[in-house]
């Protein structure tokens, strides 16, 4: 929230489905003092935030303590102007995305991926992943097009992505996954990965 400014767009998403439930433009944003009563309320809300499956989110302290012993608040008071004129639902059990700070339009093309234990987690809407080659070691964890809810990482909606003409030395197409979260554990997958085009990719057994 440190980078949020008046005029930025915030969207609120259901904590389980990740579907958007409200969207607004920031009118004002101020840091809540660490000594205020709102801090305890905020910490209780974070501690109680869980998903329907019962798996808790990682709790986060609502303030940081500097080496000088001074507490710095991580809680912000934000006033929003609704983009659609309707009363918002209860937003206490939602995740917030700063839509003005997305990494749209990433292009990863004509690369050679090798000698890594992990694959790629793609989060860029309007982007292209094309004509890349993966050696088997890299391909083990695959190409994931997905939000990462448990770490509050990246956008919650990913759309209009091209995955074209890549070569995965693996022998199986399951290396490309969409909206299944970290380690492909979300079942059924979320529905916030939209208009993902997968075409012309090859999956040979060996180089």
mmCIF file with all atom_site columns, C-alpha atoms in Angstrom:
data_model
loop_
_atom_site.group_PDB
_atom_site.id
_atom_site.type_symbol
_atom_site.label_atom_id
_atom_site.label_alt_id
_atom_site.label_comp_id
_atom_site.label_asym_id
_atom_site.label_entity_id
_atom_site.label_seq_id
_atom_site.pdbx_PDB_ins_code
_atom_site.Cartn_x
_atom_site.Cartn_y
_atom_site.Cartn_z
_atom_site.occupancy
_atom_site.B_iso_or_equiv
_atom_site.pdbx_formal_charge
_atom_site.auth_seq_id
_atom_site.auth_comp_id
_atom_site.auth_asym_id
_atom_site.auth_atom_id
_atom_site.pdbx_PDB_model_num
ATOM 1   C CA . UNK A 1 1   ? 0.000   0.000   0.000   1.00 0.00 ? 1   UNK A CA 1
ATOM 2   C CA . UNK A 1 2   ? 2.999   2.300   0.307   1.00 0.00 ? 2   UNK A CA 1
ATOM 3   C CA . UNK A 1 3   ? 2.831   2.949   -3.436  1.00 0.00 ? 3   UNK A CA 1
ATOM 4   C CA . UNK A 1 4   ? -0.939  3.469   -3.678  1.00 0.00 ? 4   UNK A CA 1
ATOM 5   C CA . UNK A 1 5   ? -1.967  6.940   -4.760  1.00 0.00 ? 5   UNK A CA 1
ATOM 6   C CA . UNK A 1 6   ? -5.229  8.778   -5.294  1.00 0.00 ? 6   UNK A CA 1
ATOM 7   C CA . UNK A 1 7   ? -6.710  7.637   -8.595  1.00 0.00 ? 7   UNK A CA 1
ATOM 8   C CA . UNK A 1 8   ? -5.391  4.062   -8.403  1.00 0.00 ? 8   UNK A CA 1
ATOM 9   C CA . UNK A 1 9   ? -7.906  1.244   -8.866  1.00 0.00 ? 9   UNK A CA 1
ATOM 10  C CA . UNK A 1 10  ? -8.399  -1.416  -6.173  1.00 0.00 ? 10  UNK A CA 1
ATOM 11  C CA . UNK A 1 11  ? -10.409 -4.573  -6.808  1.00 0.00 ? 11  UNK A CA 1
ATOM 12  C CA . UNK A 1 12  ? -11.749 -6.862  -4.073  1.00 0.00 ? 12  UNK A CA 1
ATOM 13  C CA . UNK A 1 13  ? -11.953 -10.614 -4.650  1.00 0.00 ? 13  UNK A CA 1
ATOM 14  C CA . UNK A 1 14  ? -13.755 -13.441 -2.898  1.00 0.00 ? 14  UNK A CA 1
ATOM 15  C CA . UNK A 1 15  ? -11.230 -15.202 -0.676  1.00 0.00 ? 15  UNK A CA 1
ATOM 16  C CA . UNK A 1 16  ? -12.191 -18.677 -1.924  1.00 0.00 ? 16  UNK A CA 1
ATOM 17  C CA . UNK A 1 17  ? -13.117 -18.307 -5.600  1.00 0.00 ? 17  UNK A CA 1
ATOM 18  C CA . UNK A 1 18  ? -10.934 -15.226 -6.304  1.00 0.00 ? 18  UNK A CA 1
ATOM 19  C CA . UNK A 1 19  ? -13.812 -13.779 -8.337  1.00 0.00 ? 19  UNK A CA 1
ATOM 20  C CA . UNK A 1 20  ? -14.090 -9.993  -8.195  1.00 0.00 ? 20  UNK A CA 1
ATOM 21  C CA . UNK A 1 21  ? -16.871 -8.694  -5.943  1.00 0.00 ? 21  UNK A CA 1
ATOM 22  C CA . UNK A 1 22  ? -16.151 -4.955  -5.876  1.00 0.00 ? 22  UNK A CA 1
ATOM 23  C CA . UNK A 1 23  ? -13.950 -2.382  -7.560  1.00 0.00 ? 23  UNK A CA 1
ATOM 24  C CA . UNK A 1 24  ? -13.233 1.243   -6.699  1.00 0.00 ? 24  UNK A CA 1
ATOM 25  C CA . UNK A 1 25  ? -10.962 4.201   -7.350  1.00 0.00 ? 25  UNK A CA 1
ATOM 26  C CA . UNK A 1 26  ? -8.823  5.432   -4.445  1.00 0.00 ? 26  UNK A CA 1
ATOM 27  C CA . UNK A 1 27  ? -9.932  8.866   -3.208  1.00 0.00 ? 27  UNK A CA 1
ATOM 28  C CA . UNK A 1 28  ? -7.749  9.051   -0.080  1.00 0.00 ? 28  UNK A CA 1
ATOM 29  C CA . UNK A 1 29  ? -5.155  6.789   1.537   1.00 0.00 ? 29  UNK A CA 1
ATOM 30  C CA . UNK A 1 30  ? -3.488  7.334   4.932   1.00 0.00 ? 30  UNK A CA 1
ATOM 31  C CA . UNK A 1 31  ? -1.421  5.125   7.227   1.00 0.00 ? 31  UNK A CA 1
ATOM 32  C CA . UNK A 1 32  ? -3.157  4.169   10.496  1.00 0.00 ? 32  UNK A CA 1
ATOM 33  C CA . UNK A 1 33  ? -0.918  4.953   13.520  1.00 0.00 ? 33  UNK A CA 1
ATOM 34  C CA . UNK A 1 34  ? 0.618   1.883   15.182  1.00 0.00 ? 34  UNK A CA 1
ATOM 35  C CA . UNK A 1 35  ? -0.731  2.944   18.575  1.00 0.00 ? 35  UNK A CA 1
ATOM 36  C CA . UNK A 1 36  ? -4.363  3.238   17.444  1.00 0.00 ? 36  UNK A CA 1
ATOM 37  C CA . UNK A 1 37  ? -7.247  0.963   18.404  1.00 0.00 ? 37  UNK A CA 1
ATOM 38  C CA . UNK A 1 38  ? -7.698  -0.027  14.762  1.00 0.00 ? 38  UNK A CA 1
ATOM 39  C CA . UNK A 1 39  ? -4.402  -1.933  14.872  1.00 0.00 ? 39  UNK A CA 1
ATOM 40  C CA . UNK A 1 40  ? -5.784  -4.621  17.215  1.00 0.00 ? 40  UNK A CA 1
ATOM 41  C CA . UNK A 1 41  ? -8.912  -4.980  15.088  1.00 0.00 ? 41  UNK A CA 1
ATOM 42  C CA . UNK A 1 42  ? -6.783  -5.382  11.980  1.00 0.00 ? 42  UNK A CA 1
ATOM 43  C CA . UNK A 1 43  ? -4.576  -8.040  13.582  1.00 0.00 ? 43  UNK A CA 1
ATOM 44  C CA . UNK A 1 44  ? -7.625  -10.024 14.695  1.00 0.00 ? 44  UNK A CA 1
ATOM 45  C CA . UNK A 1 45  ? -9.054  -9.872  11.179  1.00 0.00 ? 45  UNK A CA 1
ATOM 46  C CA . UNK A 1 46  ? -5.810  -11.180 9.673   1.00 0.00 ? 46  UNK A CA 1
ATOM 47  C CA . UNK A 1 47  ? -5.553  -13.989 12.233  1.00 0.00 ? 47  UNK A CA 1
ATOM 48  C CA . UNK A 1 48  ? -9.111  -15.100 11.499  1.00 0.00 ? 48  UNK A CA 1
ATOM 49  C CA . UNK A 1 49  ? -8.773  -15.073 7.712   1.00 0.00 ? 49  UNK A CA 1
ATOM 50  C CA . UNK A 1 50  ? -9.214  -18.639 6.440   1.00 0.00 ? 50  UNK A CA 1
ATOM 51  C CA . UNK A 1 51  ? -10.379 -20.306 3.268   1.00 0.00 ? 51  UNK A CA 1
ATOM 52  C CA . UNK A 1 52  ? -13.353 -22.637 3.025   1.00 0.00 ? 52  UNK A CA 1
ATOM 53  C CA . UNK A 1 53  ? -11.123 -25.714 2.930   1.00 0.00 ? 53  UNK A CA 1
ATOM 54  C CA . UNK A 1 54  ? -9.830  -24.838 6.388   1.00 0.00 ? 54  UNK A CA 1
ATOM 55  C CA . UNK A 1 55  ? -6.281  -24.091 5.260   1.00 0.00 ? 55  UNK A CA 1
ATOM 56  C CA . UNK A 1 56  ? -5.270  -20.837 6.973   1.00 0.00 ? 56  UNK A CA 1
ATOM 57  C CA . UNK A 1 57  ? -3.493  -18.050 5.229   1.00 0.00 ? 57  UNK A CA 1
ATOM 58  C CA . UNK A 1 58  ? -0.077  -17.149 6.548   1.00 0.00 ? 58  UNK A CA 1
ATOM 59  C CA . UNK A 1 59  ? -0.692  -14.676 9.402   1.00 0.00 ? 59  UNK A CA 1
ATOM 60  C CA . UNK A 1 60  ? 1.044   -11.352 9.080   1.00 0.00 ? 60  UNK A CA 1
ATOM 61  C CA . UNK A 1 61  ? 1.858   -8.793  11.760  1.00 0.00 ? 61  UNK A CA 1
ATOM 62  C CA . UNK A 1 62  ? 0.056   -5.529  11.147  1.00 0.00 ? 62  UNK A CA 1
ATOM 63  C CA . UNK A 1 63  ? 3.094   -3.501  12.158  1.00 0.00 ? 63  UNK A CA 1
ATOM 64  C CA . UNK A 1 64  ? 6.851   -3.775  11.766  1.00 0.00 ? 64  UNK A CA 1
ATOM 65  C CA . UNK A 1 65  ? 9.270   -3.120  14.610  1.00 0.00 ? 65  UNK A CA 1
ATOM 66  C CA . UNK A 1 66  ? 12.389  -1.209  13.622  1.00 0.00 ? 66  UNK A CA 1
ATOM 67  C CA . UNK A 1 67  ? 15.808  -1.809  15.209  1.00 0.00 ? 67  UNK A CA 1
ATOM 68  C CA . UNK A 1 68  ? 15.190  1.353   17.234  1.00 0.00 ? 68  UNK A CA 1
ATOM 69  C CA . UNK A 1 69  ? 12.157  -0.298  18.834  1.00 0.00 ? 69  UNK A CA 1
ATOM 70  C CA . UNK A 1 70  ? 9.689   1.944   16.994  1.00 0.00 ? 70  UNK A CA 1
ATOM 71  C CA . UNK A 1 71  ? 6.587   0.231   15.574  1.00 0.00 ? 71  UNK A CA 1
ATOM 72  C CA . UNK A 1 72  ? 5.579   1.155   12.010  1.00 0.00 ? 72  UNK A CA 1
ATOM 73  C CA . UNK A 1 73  ? 1.992   0.439   11.021  1.00 0.00 ? 73  UNK A CA 1
ATOM 74  C CA . UNK A 1 74  ? 1.158   -1.719  8.009   1.00 0.00 ? 74  UNK A CA 1
ATOM 75  C CA . UNK A 1 75  ? -2.520  -0.775  8.214   1.00 0.00 ? 75  UNK A CA 1
ATOM 76  C CA . UNK A 1 76  ? -3.990  1.840   5.896   1.00 0.00 ? 76  UNK A CA 1
ATOM 77  C CA . UNK A 1 77  ? -7.265  3.722   5.831   1.00 0.00 ? 77  UNK A CA 1
ATOM 78  C CA . UNK A 1 78  ? -8.552  3.970   2.272   1.00 0.00 ? 78  UNK A CA 1
ATOM 79  C CA . UNK A 1 79  ? -11.562 5.825   0.909   1.00 0.00 ? 79  UNK A CA 1
ATOM 80  C CA . UNK A 1 80  ? -12.910 4.498   -2.399  1.00 0.00 ? 80  UNK A CA 1
ATOM 81  C CA . UNK A 1 81  ? -15.193 5.857   -5.075  1.00 0.00 ? 81  UNK A CA 1
ATOM 82  C CA . UNK A 1 82  ? -17.136 2.876   -6.494  1.00 0.00 ? 82  UNK A CA 1
ATOM 83  C CA . UNK A 1 83  ? -16.576 2.316   -10.199 1.00 0.00 ? 83  UNK A CA 1
ATOM 84  C CA . UNK A 1 84  ? -20.027 0.718   -10.398 1.00 0.00 ? 84  UNK A CA 1
ATOM 85  C CA . UNK A 1 85  ? -22.717 2.508   -8.414  1.00 0.00 ? 85  UNK A CA 1
ATOM 86  C CA . UNK A 1 86  ? -23.883 -0.179  -6.007  1.00 0.00 ? 86  UNK A CA 1
ATOM 87  C CA . UNK A 1 87  ? -23.373 -0.882  -2.323  1.00 0.00 ? 87  UNK A CA 1
ATOM 88  C CA . UNK A 1 88  ? -20.356 -3.157  -1.839  1.00 0.00 ? 88  UNK A CA 1
ATOM 89  C CA . UNK A 1 89  ? -20.744 -6.474  -0.017  1.00 0.00 ? 89  UNK A CA 1
ATOM 90  C CA . UNK A 1 90  ? -18.942 -7.297  3.209   1.00 0.00 ? 90  UNK A CA 1
ATOM 91  C CA . UNK A 1 91  ? -15.299 -6.806  2.248   1.00 0.00 ? 91  UNK A CA 1
ATOM 92  C CA . UNK A 1 92  ? -13.709 -8.125  5.455   1.00 0.00 ? 92  UNK A CA 1
ATOM 93  C CA . UNK A 1 93  ? -13.129 -11.582 3.941   1.00 0.00 ? 93  UNK A CA 1
ATOM 94  C CA . UNK A 1 94  ? -11.723 -10.484 0.598   1.00 0.00 ? 94  UNK A CA 1
ATOM 95  C CA . UNK A 1 95  ? -8.331  -10.146 -1.026  1.00 0.00 ? 95  UNK A CA 1
ATOM 96  C CA . UNK A 1 96  ? -7.382  -6.792  -2.523  1.00 0.00 ? 96  UNK A CA 1
ATOM 97  C CA . UNK A 1 97  ? -5.566  -6.290  -5.794  1.00 0.00 ? 97  UNK A CA 1
ATOM 98  C CA . UNK A 1 98  ? -3.967  -3.002  -6.856  1.00 0.00 ? 98  UNK A CA 1
ATOM 99  C CA . UNK A 1 99  ? -5.072  -3.055  -10.487 1.00 0.00 ? 99  UNK A CA 1
ATOM 100 C CA . UNK A 1 100 ? -2.986  -0.012  -11.353 1.00 0.00 ? 100 UNK A CA 1
ATOM 101 C CA . UNK A 1 101 ? 0.187   -1.950  -10.451 1.00 0.00 ? 101 UNK A CA 1
ATOM 102 C CA . UNK A 1 102 ? -0.081  -5.038  -12.657 1.00 0.00 ? 102 UNK A CA 1
ATOM 103 C CA . UNK A 1 103 ? 2.717   -6.473  -14.779 1.00 0.00 ? 103 UNK A CA 1
ATOM 104 C CA . UNK A 1 104 ? 0.695   -6.635  -17.992 1.00 0.00 ? 104 UNK A CA 1
ATOM 105 C CA . UNK A 1 105 ? 2.231   -7.262  -21.380 1.00 0.00 ? 105 UNK A CA 1
ATOM 106 C CA . UNK A 1 106 ? 5.235   -9.433  -20.492 1.00 0.00 ? 106 UNK A CA 1
ATOM 107 C CA . UNK A 1 107 ? 6.934   -11.109 -23.469 1.00 0.00 ? 107 UNK A CA 1
ATOM 108 C CA . UNK A 1 108 ? 9.157   -14.185 -23.044 1.00 0.00 ? 108 UNK A CA 1
ATOM 109 C CA . UNK A 1 109 ? 10.148  -15.525 -26.447 1.00 0.00 ? 109 UNK A CA 1
ATOM 110 C CA . UNK A 1 110 ? 12.980  -17.521 -28.060 1.00 0.00 ? 110 UNK A CA 1
ATOM 111 C CA . UNK A 1 111 ? 14.678  -18.559 -24.798 1.00 0.00 ? 111 UNK A CA 1
ATOM 112 C CA . UNK A 1 112 ? 16.433  -21.730 -23.688 1.00 0.00 ? 112 UNK A CA 1
ATOM 113 C CA . UNK A 1 113 ? 15.552  -22.856 -20.142 1.00 0.00 ? 113 UNK A CA 1
ATOM 114 C CA . UNK A 1 114 ? 17.924  -25.363 -18.548 1.00 0.00 ? 114 UNK A CA 1
ATOM 115 C CA . UNK A 1 115 ? 19.587  -26.580 -15.324 1.00 0.00 ? 115 UNK A CA 1
ATOM 116 C CA . UNK A 1 116 ? 16.905  -25.446 -12.883 1.00 0.00 ? 116 UNK A CA 1
ATOM 117 C CA . UNK A 1 117 ? 14.783  -27.267 -10.328 1.00 0.00 ? 117 UNK A CA 1
ATOM 118 C CA . UNK A 1 118 ? 11.735  -25.055 -10.971 1.00 0.00 ? 118 UNK A CA 1
ATOM 119 C CA . UNK A 1 119 ? 9.663   -23.971 -13.927 1.00 0.00 ? 119 UNK A CA 1
ATOM 120 C CA . UNK A 1 120 ? 7.884   -20.673 -14.558 1.00 0.00 ? 120 UNK A CA 1
ATOM 121 C CA . UNK A 1 121 ? 4.852   -19.175 -12.815 1.00 0.00 ? 121 UNK A CA 1
ATOM 122 C CA . UNK A 1 122 ? 3.207   -16.781 -15.262 1.00 0.00 ? 122 UNK A CA 1
ATOM 123 C CA . UNK A 1 123 ? 1.208   -13.806 -13.928 1.00 0.00 ? 123 UNK A CA 1
ATOM 124 C CA . UNK A 1 124 ? 1.122   -11.307 -16.784 1.00 0.00 ? 124 UNK A CA 1
ATOM 125 C CA . UNK A 1 125 ? -2.143  -10.575 -18.600 1.00 0.00 ? 125 UNK A CA 1
ATOM 126 C CA . UNK A 1 126 ? -1.887  -9.654  -22.249 1.00 0.00 ? 126 UNK A CA 1
ATOM 127 C CA . UNK A 1 127 ? 1.466   -11.423 -22.459 1.00 0.00 ? 127 UNK A CA 1
ATOM 128 C CA . UNK A 1 128 ? 3.206   -13.949 -24.688 1.00 0.00 ? 128 UNK A CA 1
ATOM 129 C CA . UNK A 1 129 ? 5.267   -17.053 -23.872 1.00 0.00 ? 129 UNK A CA 1
ATOM 130 C CA . UNK A 1 130 ? 6.376   -18.355 -27.255 1.00 0.00 ? 130 UNK A CA 1
ATOM 131 C CA . UNK A 1 131 ? 9.045   -20.382 -29.067 1.00 0.00 ? 131 UNK A CA 1
ATOM 132 C CA . UNK A 1 132 ? 10.902  -21.292 -25.877 1.00 0.00 ? 132 UNK A CA 1
ATOM 133 C CA . UNK A 1 133 ? 12.746  -24.569 -25.278 1.00 0.00 ? 133 UNK A CA 1
ATOM 134 C CA . UNK A 1 134 ? 12.870  -26.381 -21.933 1.00 0.00 ? 134 UNK A CA 1
ATOM 135 C CA . UNK A 1 135 ? 15.266  -29.137 -20.973 1.00 0.00 ? 135 UNK A CA 1
ATOM 136 C CA . UNK A 1 136 ? 13.772  -31.992 -18.867 1.00 0.00 ? 136 UNK A CA 1
ATOM 137 C CA . UNK A 1 137 ? 15.080  -30.784 -15.498 1.00 0.00 ? 137 UNK A CA 1
ATOM 138 C CA . UNK A 1 138 ? 13.291  -27.460 -15.906 1.00 0.00 ? 138 UNK A CA 1
ATOM 139 C CA . UNK A 1 139 ? 10.138  -29.065 -17.221 1.00 0.00 ? 139 UNK A CA 1
ATOM 140 C CA . UNK A 1 140 ? 9.529   -31.130 -14.087 1.00 0.00 ? 140 UNK A CA 1
ATOM 141 C CA . UNK A 1 141 ? 7.490   -28.383 -12.381 1.00 0.00 ? 141 UNK A CA 1
ATOM 142 C CA . UNK A 1 142 ? 6.028   -26.953 -15.563 1.00 0.00 ? 142 UNK A CA 1
ATOM 143 C CA . UNK A 1 143 ? 4.591   -23.674 -16.726 1.00 0.00 ? 143 UNK A CA 1
ATOM 144 C CA . UNK A 1 144 ? 1.992   -22.428 -14.247 1.00 0.00 ? 144 UNK A CA 1
ATOM 145 C CA . UNK A 1 145 ? -0.450  -19.695 -15.248 1.00 0.00 ? 145 UNK A CA 1
ATOM 146 C CA . UNK A 1 146 ? -1.912  -18.960 -11.853 1.00 0.00 ? 146 UNK A CA 1
ATOM 147 C CA . UNK A 1 147 ? -2.405  -16.493 -9.015  1.00 0.00 ? 147 UNK A CA 1
ATOM 148 C CA . UNK A 1 148 ? -0.535  -17.391 -5.838  1.00 0.00 ? 148 UNK A CA 1
ATOM 149 C CA . UNK A 1 149 ? -3.089  -16.692 -3.139  1.00 0.00 ? 149 UNK A CA 1
ATOM 150 C CA . UNK A 1 150 ? -1.206  -18.071 -0.142  1.00 0.00 ? 150 UNK A CA 1
ATOM 151 C CA . UNK A 1 151 ? 1.649   -15.573 -0.570  1.00 0.00 ? 151 UNK A CA 1
ATOM 152 C CA . UNK A 1 152 ? -0.516  -12.612 -1.684  1.00 0.00 ? 152 UNK A CA 1
ATOM 153 C CA . UNK A 1 153 ? 1.645   -12.622 -4.806  1.00 0.00 ? 153 UNK A CA 1
ATOM 154 C CA . UNK A 1 154 ? 0.725   -11.087 -8.127  1.00 0.00 ? 154 UNK A CA 1
ATOM 155 C CA . UNK A 1 155 ? -2.680  -10.358 -9.695  1.00 0.00 ? 155 UNK A CA 1
ATOM 156 C CA . UNK A 1 156 ? -5.724  -12.468 -8.897  1.00 0.00 ? 156 UNK A CA 1
ATOM 157 C CA . UNK A 1 157 ? -7.038  -12.391 -12.478 1.00 0.00 ? 157 UNK A CA 1
ATOM 158 C CA . UNK A 1 158 ? -4.824  -13.388 -15.422 1.00 0.00 ? 158 UNK A CA 1
ATOM 159 C CA . UNK A 1 159 ? -6.220  -13.048 -18.944 1.00 0.00 ? 159 UNK A CA 1
ATOM 160 C CA . UNK A 1 160 ? -5.380  -12.962 -22.648 1.00 0.00 ? 160 UNK A CA 1
ATOM 161 C CA . UNK A 1 161 ? -2.132  -14.931 -22.533 1.00 0.00 ? 161 UNK A CA 1
ATOM 162 C CA . UNK A 1 162 ? -0.549  -16.620 -25.554 1.00 0.00 ? 162 UNK A CA 1
ATOM 163 C CA . UNK A 1 163 ? 1.436   -19.852 -24.986 1.00 0.00 ? 163 UNK A CA 1
ATOM 164 C CA . UNK A 1 164 ? 2.558   -20.754 -28.481 1.00 0.00 ? 164 UNK A CA 1
ATOM 165 C CA . UNK A 1 165 ? 5.054   -23.024 -30.246 1.00 0.00 ? 165 UNK A CA 1
ATOM 166 C CA . UNK A 1 166 ? 7.168   -23.950 -27.226 1.00 0.00 ? 166 UNK A CA 1
ATOM 167 C CA . UNK A 1 167 ? 9.123   -27.200 -26.916 1.00 0.00 ? 167 UNK A CA 1
ATOM 168 C CA . UNK A 1 168 ? 8.918   -29.020 -23.587 1.00 0.00 ? 168 UNK A CA 1
ATOM 169 C CA . UNK A 1 169 ? 11.185  -32.061 -23.407 1.00 0.00 ? 169 UNK A CA 1
ATOM 170 C CA . UNK A 1 170 ? 8.888   -34.058 -21.163 1.00 0.00 ? 170 UNK A CA 1
ATOM 171 C CA . UNK A 1 171 ? 6.520   -36.219 -23.176 1.00 0.00 ? 171 UNK A CA 1
ATOM 172 C CA . UNK A 1 172 ? 3.398   -34.923 -21.409 1.00 0.00 ? 172 UNK A CA 1
ATOM 173 C CA . UNK A 1 173 ? 1.154   -31.922 -21.934 1.00 0.00 ? 173 UNK A CA 1
ATOM 174 C CA . UNK A 1 174 ? 0.195   -31.683 -18.247 1.00 0.00 ? 174 UNK A CA 1
ATOM 175 C CA . UNK A 1 175 ? 3.213   -29.437 -17.678 1.00 0.00 ? 175 UNK A CA 1
ATOM 176 C CA . UNK A 1 176 ? 1.059   -26.444 -18.615 1.00 0.00 ? 176 UNK A CA 1
ATOM 177 C CA . UNK A 1 177 ? -1.484  -25.709 -15.876 1.00 0.00 ? 177 UNK A CA 1
ATOM 178 C CA . UNK A 1 178 ? -3.942  -22.890 -15.233 1.00 0.00 ? 178 UNK A CA 1
ATOM 179 C CA . UNK A 1 179 ? -5.310  -21.453 -11.990 1.00 0.00 ? 179 UNK A CA 1
ATOM 180 C CA . UNK A 1 180 ? -4.261  -24.373 -9.769  1.00 0.00 ? 180 UNK A CA 1
ATOM 181 C CA . UNK A 1 181 ? -2.119  -22.379 -7.338  1.00 0.00 ? 181 UNK A CA 1
ATOM 182 C CA . UNK A 1 182 ? 1.194   -23.404 -5.860  1.00 0.00 ? 182 UNK A CA 1
ATOM 183 C CA . UNK A 1 183 ? 2.055   -27.094 -6.472  1.00 0.00 ? 183 UNK A CA 1
ATOM 184 C CA . UNK A 1 184 ? -1.206  -27.510 -8.425  1.00 0.00 ? 184 UNK A CA 1
ATOM 185 C CA . UNK A 1 185 ? -3.260  -28.104 -5.266  1.00 0.00 ? 185 UNK A CA 1
ATOM 186 C CA . UNK A 1 186 ? -6.401  -26.074 -6.070  1.00 0.00 ? 186 UNK A CA 1
ATOM 187 C CA . UNK A 1 187 ? -9.110  -28.506 -7.158  1.00 0.00 ? 187 UNK A CA 1
ATOM 188 C CA . UNK A 1 188 ? -11.263 -27.517 -8.865  1.00 0.00 ? 188 UNK A CA 1
ATOM 189 C CA . UNK A 1 189 ? -9.100  -24.755 -10.343 1.00 0.00 ? 189 UNK A CA 1
ATOM 190 C CA . UNK A 1 190 ? -10.061 -21.123 -9.892  1.00 0.00 ? 190 UNK A CA 1
ATOM 191 C CA . UNK A 1 191 ? -11.915 -19.510 -12.796 1.00 0.00 ? 191 UNK A CA 1
ATOM 192 C CA . UNK A 1 192 ? -9.900  -16.288 -12.926 1.00 0.00 ? 192 UNK A CA 1
ATOM 193 C CA . UNK A 1 193 ? -7.482  -17.416 -15.658 1.00 0.00 ? 193 UNK A CA 1
ATOM 194 C CA . UNK A 1 194 ? -9.347  -16.347 -18.785 1.00 0.00 ? 194 UNK A CA 1
ATOM 195 C CA . UNK A 1 195 ? -8.704  -16.432 -22.524 1.00 0.00 ? 195 UNK A CA 1
ATOM 196 C CA . UNK A 1 196 ? -5.471  -18.415 -22.262 1.00 0.00 ? 196 UNK A CA 1
ATOM 197 C CA . UNK A 1 197 ? -4.462  -19.627 -25.724 1.00 0.00 ? 197 UNK A CA 1
ATOM 198 C CA . UNK A 1 198 ? -2.311  -22.792 -25.808 1.00 0.00 ? 198 UNK A CA 1
ATOM 199 C CA . UNK A 1 199 ? -1.349  -23.851 -29.320 1.00 0.00 ? 199 UNK A CA 1
ATOM 200 C CA . UNK A 1 200 ? 1.442   -25.381 -31.365 1.00 0.00 ? 200 UNK A CA 1
ATOM 201 C CA . UNK A 1 201 ? 3.483   -26.617 -28.386 1.00 0.00 ? 201 UNK A CA 1
ATOM 202 C CA . UNK A 1 202 ? 5.509   -29.833 -28.643 1.00 0.00 ? 202 UNK A CA 1
ATOM 203 C CA . UNK A 1 203 ? 6.285   -32.381 -25.922 1.00 0.00 ? 203 UNK A CA 1
ATOM 204 C CA . UNK A 1 204 ? 9.056   -34.735 -27.156 1.00 0.00 ? 204 UNK A CA 1
ATOM 205 C CA . UNK A 1 205 ? 10.487  -37.328 -24.780 1.00 0.00 ? 205 UNK A CA 1
ATOM 206 C CA . UNK A 1 206 ? 14.127  -36.229 -25.039 1.00 0.00 ? 206 UNK A CA 1
ATOM 207 C CA . UNK A 1 207 ? 16.341  -33.578 -26.658 1.00 0.00 ? 207 UNK A CA 1
#
